[in-house]
Short mmCIF file of C-alpha atoms in Angstrom, two decimals:
data_model
loop_
_atom_site.label_atom_id
_atom_site.label_comp_id
_atom_site.label_asym_id
_atom_site.label_seq_id
_atom_site.Cartn_x
_atom_site.Cartn_y
_atom_site.Cartn_z
CA MET P 901 -27.15 4.45 -22.13
CA LEU P 902 -24.23 3.54 -24.40
CA ARG P 903 -22.64 6.94 -23.79
CA ARG P 904 -22.97 6.44 -20.07
CA LEU P 905 -21.27 3.04 -20.28
CA ILE P 906 -18.46 4.47 -22.41
CA ALA P 907 -18.01 7.34 -19.94
CA ILE P 908 -17.85 4.95 -16.98
CA ALA P 909 -15.38 2.72 -18.81
CA SER P 910 -13.21 5.72 -19.67
CA ILE P 911 -13.17 6.94 -16.08
CA PHE P 912 -12.35 3.46 -14.80
CA ALA P 913 -9.53 3.03 -17.31
CA ALA P 914 -8.08 6.46 -16.55
CA THR P 915 -8.10 5.97 -12.80
CA SER P 916 -6.81 2.39 -12.92
CA ALA P 917 -4.00 3.00 -15.37
CA GLY P 918 -1.88 4.94 -12.90
CA ALA P 919 -2.44 2.62 -9.95
CA GLU P 920 0.78 1.95 -8.10
CA GLY P 921 1.68 -1.64 -7.36
CA TYR P 922 2.98 -2.68 -3.94
CA ARG P 923 3.73 -6.29 -4.82
CA ASP P 924 6.36 -8.16 -6.76
CA THR P 925 4.00 -9.92 -9.14
CA THR P 926 6.63 -12.56 -9.97
CA VAL P 927 6.04 -14.00 -6.48
CA PRO P 928 3.18 -16.54 -6.57
CA MET P 929 0.24 -15.58 -4.36
CA THR P 930 -1.31 -18.08 -2.01
CA VAL P 931 -4.80 -17.84 -0.59
CA ASP P 932 -6.48 -19.44 2.39
CA THR P 933 -8.21 -22.30 0.63
CA THR P 934 -9.92 -23.31 3.90
CA LEU P 935 -11.76 -19.98 4.12
CA ASP P 936 -15.27 -20.41 5.52
CA LEU P 937 -17.30 -17.51 4.11
CA THR P 938 -19.97 -17.96 6.77
CA GLN P 939 -17.39 -17.27 9.50
CA TYR P 940 -15.89 -14.43 7.44
CA LEU P 941 -19.20 -12.54 7.33
CA GLY P 942 -19.74 -9.67 9.75
CA LYS P 943 -17.85 -6.53 10.67
CA TRP P 944 -14.12 -6.04 10.16
CA TYR P 945 -11.95 -3.07 11.15
CA GLU P 946 -9.29 -1.93 8.74
CA ILE P 947 -6.02 -2.06 10.67
CA ALA P 948 -3.71 -1.25 7.77
CA ARG P 949 -3.86 -0.80 4.00
CA PHE P 950 -1.77 0.00 1.00
CA PRO P 951 -2.62 3.54 -0.13
CA ASN P 952 -5.28 3.68 -2.82
CA ARG P 953 -7.33 6.40 -4.49
CA PHE P 954 -10.72 5.23 -3.23
CA GLU P 955 -9.76 5.45 0.46
CA LYS P 956 -8.04 8.82 0.33
CA ASP P 957 -8.25 10.56 3.72
CA CYS P 958 -10.27 7.66 5.17
CA MET P 959 -9.88 6.82 8.84
CA ALA P 960 -11.77 4.52 11.22
CA VAL P 961 -12.60 2.31 8.23
CA THR P 962 -14.83 -0.74 8.60
CA ALA P 963 -16.13 -3.34 6.19
CA GLU P 964 -19.30 -5.33 6.79
CA TYR P 965 -20.12 -8.46 4.84
CA SER P 966 -23.54 -10.11 4.82
CA ALA P 967 -24.88 -13.11 2.93
CA ARG P 968 -27.44 -12.76 0.17
CA GLY P 969 -29.93 -15.36 -1.02
CA ASP P 970 -28.21 -15.64 -4.41
CA GLY P 971 -24.87 -16.83 -3.00
CA ARG P 972 -23.24 -13.42 -3.28
CA ILE P 973 -22.23 -11.14 -0.42
CA ASP P 974 -23.35 -7.58 0.29
CA VAL P 975 -20.44 -5.28 1.13
CA LEU P 976 -20.73 -2.06 3.12
CA ASN P 977 -17.51 -0.09 3.52
CA THR P 978 -17.59 2.85 5.92
CA CYS P 979 -14.92 5.47 6.48
CA ARG P 980 -14.61 8.70 8.39
CA LYS P 981 -13.17 11.45 6.19
CA GLY P 982 -10.15 13.25 7.63
CA ALA P 983 -10.47 12.12 11.26
CA VAL P 984 -11.79 9.20 13.33
CA ASP P 985 -14.81 11.36 14.16
CA GLY P 986 -15.07 12.98 10.72
CA PRO P 987 -18.02 12.81 8.33
CA VAL P 988 -19.14 9.31 7.35
CA LYS P 989 -18.64 8.12 3.78
CA GLN P 990 -20.06 4.75 2.72
CA ALA P 991 -19.71 2.56 -0.35
CA LYS P 992 -22.05 -0.35 -1.05
CA GLY P 993 -20.95 -3.23 -3.19
CA VAL P 994 -21.37 -6.90 -3.96
CA ALA P 995 -18.84 -9.71 -3.77
CA ARG P 996 -18.99 -13.06 -5.50
CA PRO P 997 -16.97 -16.16 -4.66
CA VAL P 998 -14.76 -17.30 -7.53
CA GLU P 999 -13.00 -20.23 -5.89
CA ALA P 1000 -11.72 -21.14 -2.42
CA GLY P 1001 -10.21 -18.00 -0.84
CA LYS P 1002 -10.83 -15.87 -3.92
CA LEU P 1003 -13.62 -13.37 -4.39
CA GLU P 1004 -14.37 -10.54 -6.76
CA VAL P 1005 -16.06 -7.33 -5.68
CA THR P 1006 -17.79 -4.48 -7.48
CA PHE P 1007 -19.07 -1.18 -6.20
CA VAL P 1008 -21.14 -0.67 -9.33
CA PRO P 1009 -23.55 -3.59 -8.86
CA GLY P 1010 -26.03 -2.25 -11.41
CA LEU P 1011 -23.41 -2.75 -14.10
CA SER P 1012 -21.98 -6.00 -12.78
CA VAL P 1013 -22.36 -7.64 -16.20
CA LEU P 1014 -19.32 -5.60 -17.24
CA GLY P 1015 -16.40 -7.81 -16.24
CA PHE P 1016 -13.89 -4.98 -15.88
CA LEU P 1017 -15.91 -3.48 -13.00
CA TRP P 1018 -15.06 -6.46 -10.76
CA GLY P 1019 -11.86 -6.38 -8.70
CA ASP P 1020 -9.96 -9.24 -7.12
CA TYR P 1021 -10.33 -9.71 -3.36
CA TRP P 1022 -8.20 -12.64 -2.26
CA VAL P 1023 -8.10 -13.73 1.37
CA LEU P 1024 -4.46 -14.64 1.83
CA ASP P 1025 -4.79 -15.69 5.44
CA VAL P 1026 -7.26 -15.68 8.29
CA THR P 1027 -6.52 -16.71 11.86
CA GLY P 1028 -8.20 -19.86 13.15
CA ASP P 1029 -10.62 -17.84 15.27
CA TYR P 1030 -11.39 -15.43 12.40
CA SER P 1031 -10.09 -12.45 14.39
CA VAL P 1032 -7.47 -11.22 11.88
CA ALA P 1033 -7.47 -11.49 8.09
CA VAL P 1034 -4.99 -10.52 5.39
CA VAL P 1035 -6.37 -9.61 1.97
CA GLY P 1036 -4.65 -8.83 -1.32
CA ALA P 1037 -4.93 -8.88 -5.09
CA PRO P 1038 -2.64 -10.44 -7.72
CA GLU P 1039 -1.84 -7.10 -9.39
CA GLY P 1040 -0.67 -5.78 -6.00
CA THR P 1041 -2.42 -2.40 -6.12
CA THR P 1042 -4.46 -3.16 -3.01
CA GLY P 1043 -4.04 -5.03 0.24
CA TRP P 1044 -5.41 -4.89 3.76
CA ILE P 1045 -4.97 -6.16 7.28
CA LEU P 1046 -8.42 -6.52 8.85
CA ALA P 1047 -9.52 -7.47 12.35
CA ARG P 1048 -12.69 -8.03 14.33
CA ALA P 1049 -11.48 -5.49 16.89
CA ALA P 1050 -10.35 -1.92 16.25
CA GLN P 1051 -6.90 -2.65 17.70
CA ILE P 1052 -4.62 -5.68 17.43
CA SER P 1053 -1.43 -6.63 19.23
CA ASP P 1054 2.02 -5.97 17.77
CA THR P 1055 2.47 -9.74 17.46
CA GLU P 1056 -0.72 -10.07 15.39
CA TYR P 1057 0.31 -7.11 13.23
CA GLU P 1058 3.77 -8.59 12.60
CA ALA P 1059 2.23 -11.96 11.67
CA ALA P 1060 -0.11 -10.26 9.19
CA GLN P 1061 2.78 -8.33 7.65
CA ALA P 1062 4.71 -11.60 7.28
CA VAL P 1063 1.81 -13.01 5.22
CA LEU P 1064 1.92 -9.96 2.95
CA ARG P 1065 5.71 -10.19 2.55
CA ALA P 1066 5.45 -13.93 1.71
CA ASN P 1067 3.06 -12.91 -1.09
CA GLY P 1068 5.50 -10.38 -2.54
CA TYR P 1069 4.20 -7.20 -0.89
CA ASP P 1070 6.48 -4.37 0.23
CA THR P 1071 5.12 -3.82 3.73
CA ASP P 1072 7.10 -0.58 4.10
CA ALA P 1073 4.29 0.99 2.07
CA LEU P 1074 1.55 -0.07 4.52
CA TYR P 1075 -0.50 2.71 6.07
CA ARG P 1076 -1.64 2.06 9.66
CA VAL P 1077 -5.26 3.22 9.76
CA PRO P 1078 -6.29 5.38 12.73
CA GLN P 1079 -9.20 3.61 14.42
CA THR P 1080 -11.70 4.31 17.13
CA LYS P 1081 -11.36 2.56 20.46
CA ASP P 1082 -13.45 -0.60 20.90
#
């Protein structure tokens, strides 16, 4: 068991060390402190993301959040590899609220006692009707624009990008995710 833990830690360290940052970390990050997790639950479509190793070649990405009895949130991320109708790849995880607007997520729930397996998931902004959300992390290696529908207007997209820029992100690096039609 100890060897397995050391191997997992080594893999995590090796893959995280080279992660590219998309954010000026000298810019203070602000989160939506009025976030209502109950309204946030449900299915979200990934509209745009900063490139990352765990979503390589993923299209038509969705994230589904559901409440658990222990106060945590089940996470189910689904992507289509290579095309919007490509093979389905899913990742199951668990999120835990840390403070208003801030969560941590792990996709290795069986080893959740290991603190380094949790990643920051900060909701920077969500529209009043919970139709568009902007998510980031202080280290700036991840960030997403999510929506309840597979497509959003240019105005909504520009507003979401403005939130990212205000939090120090270089939005030129955003990847617009091909999505299915609603």
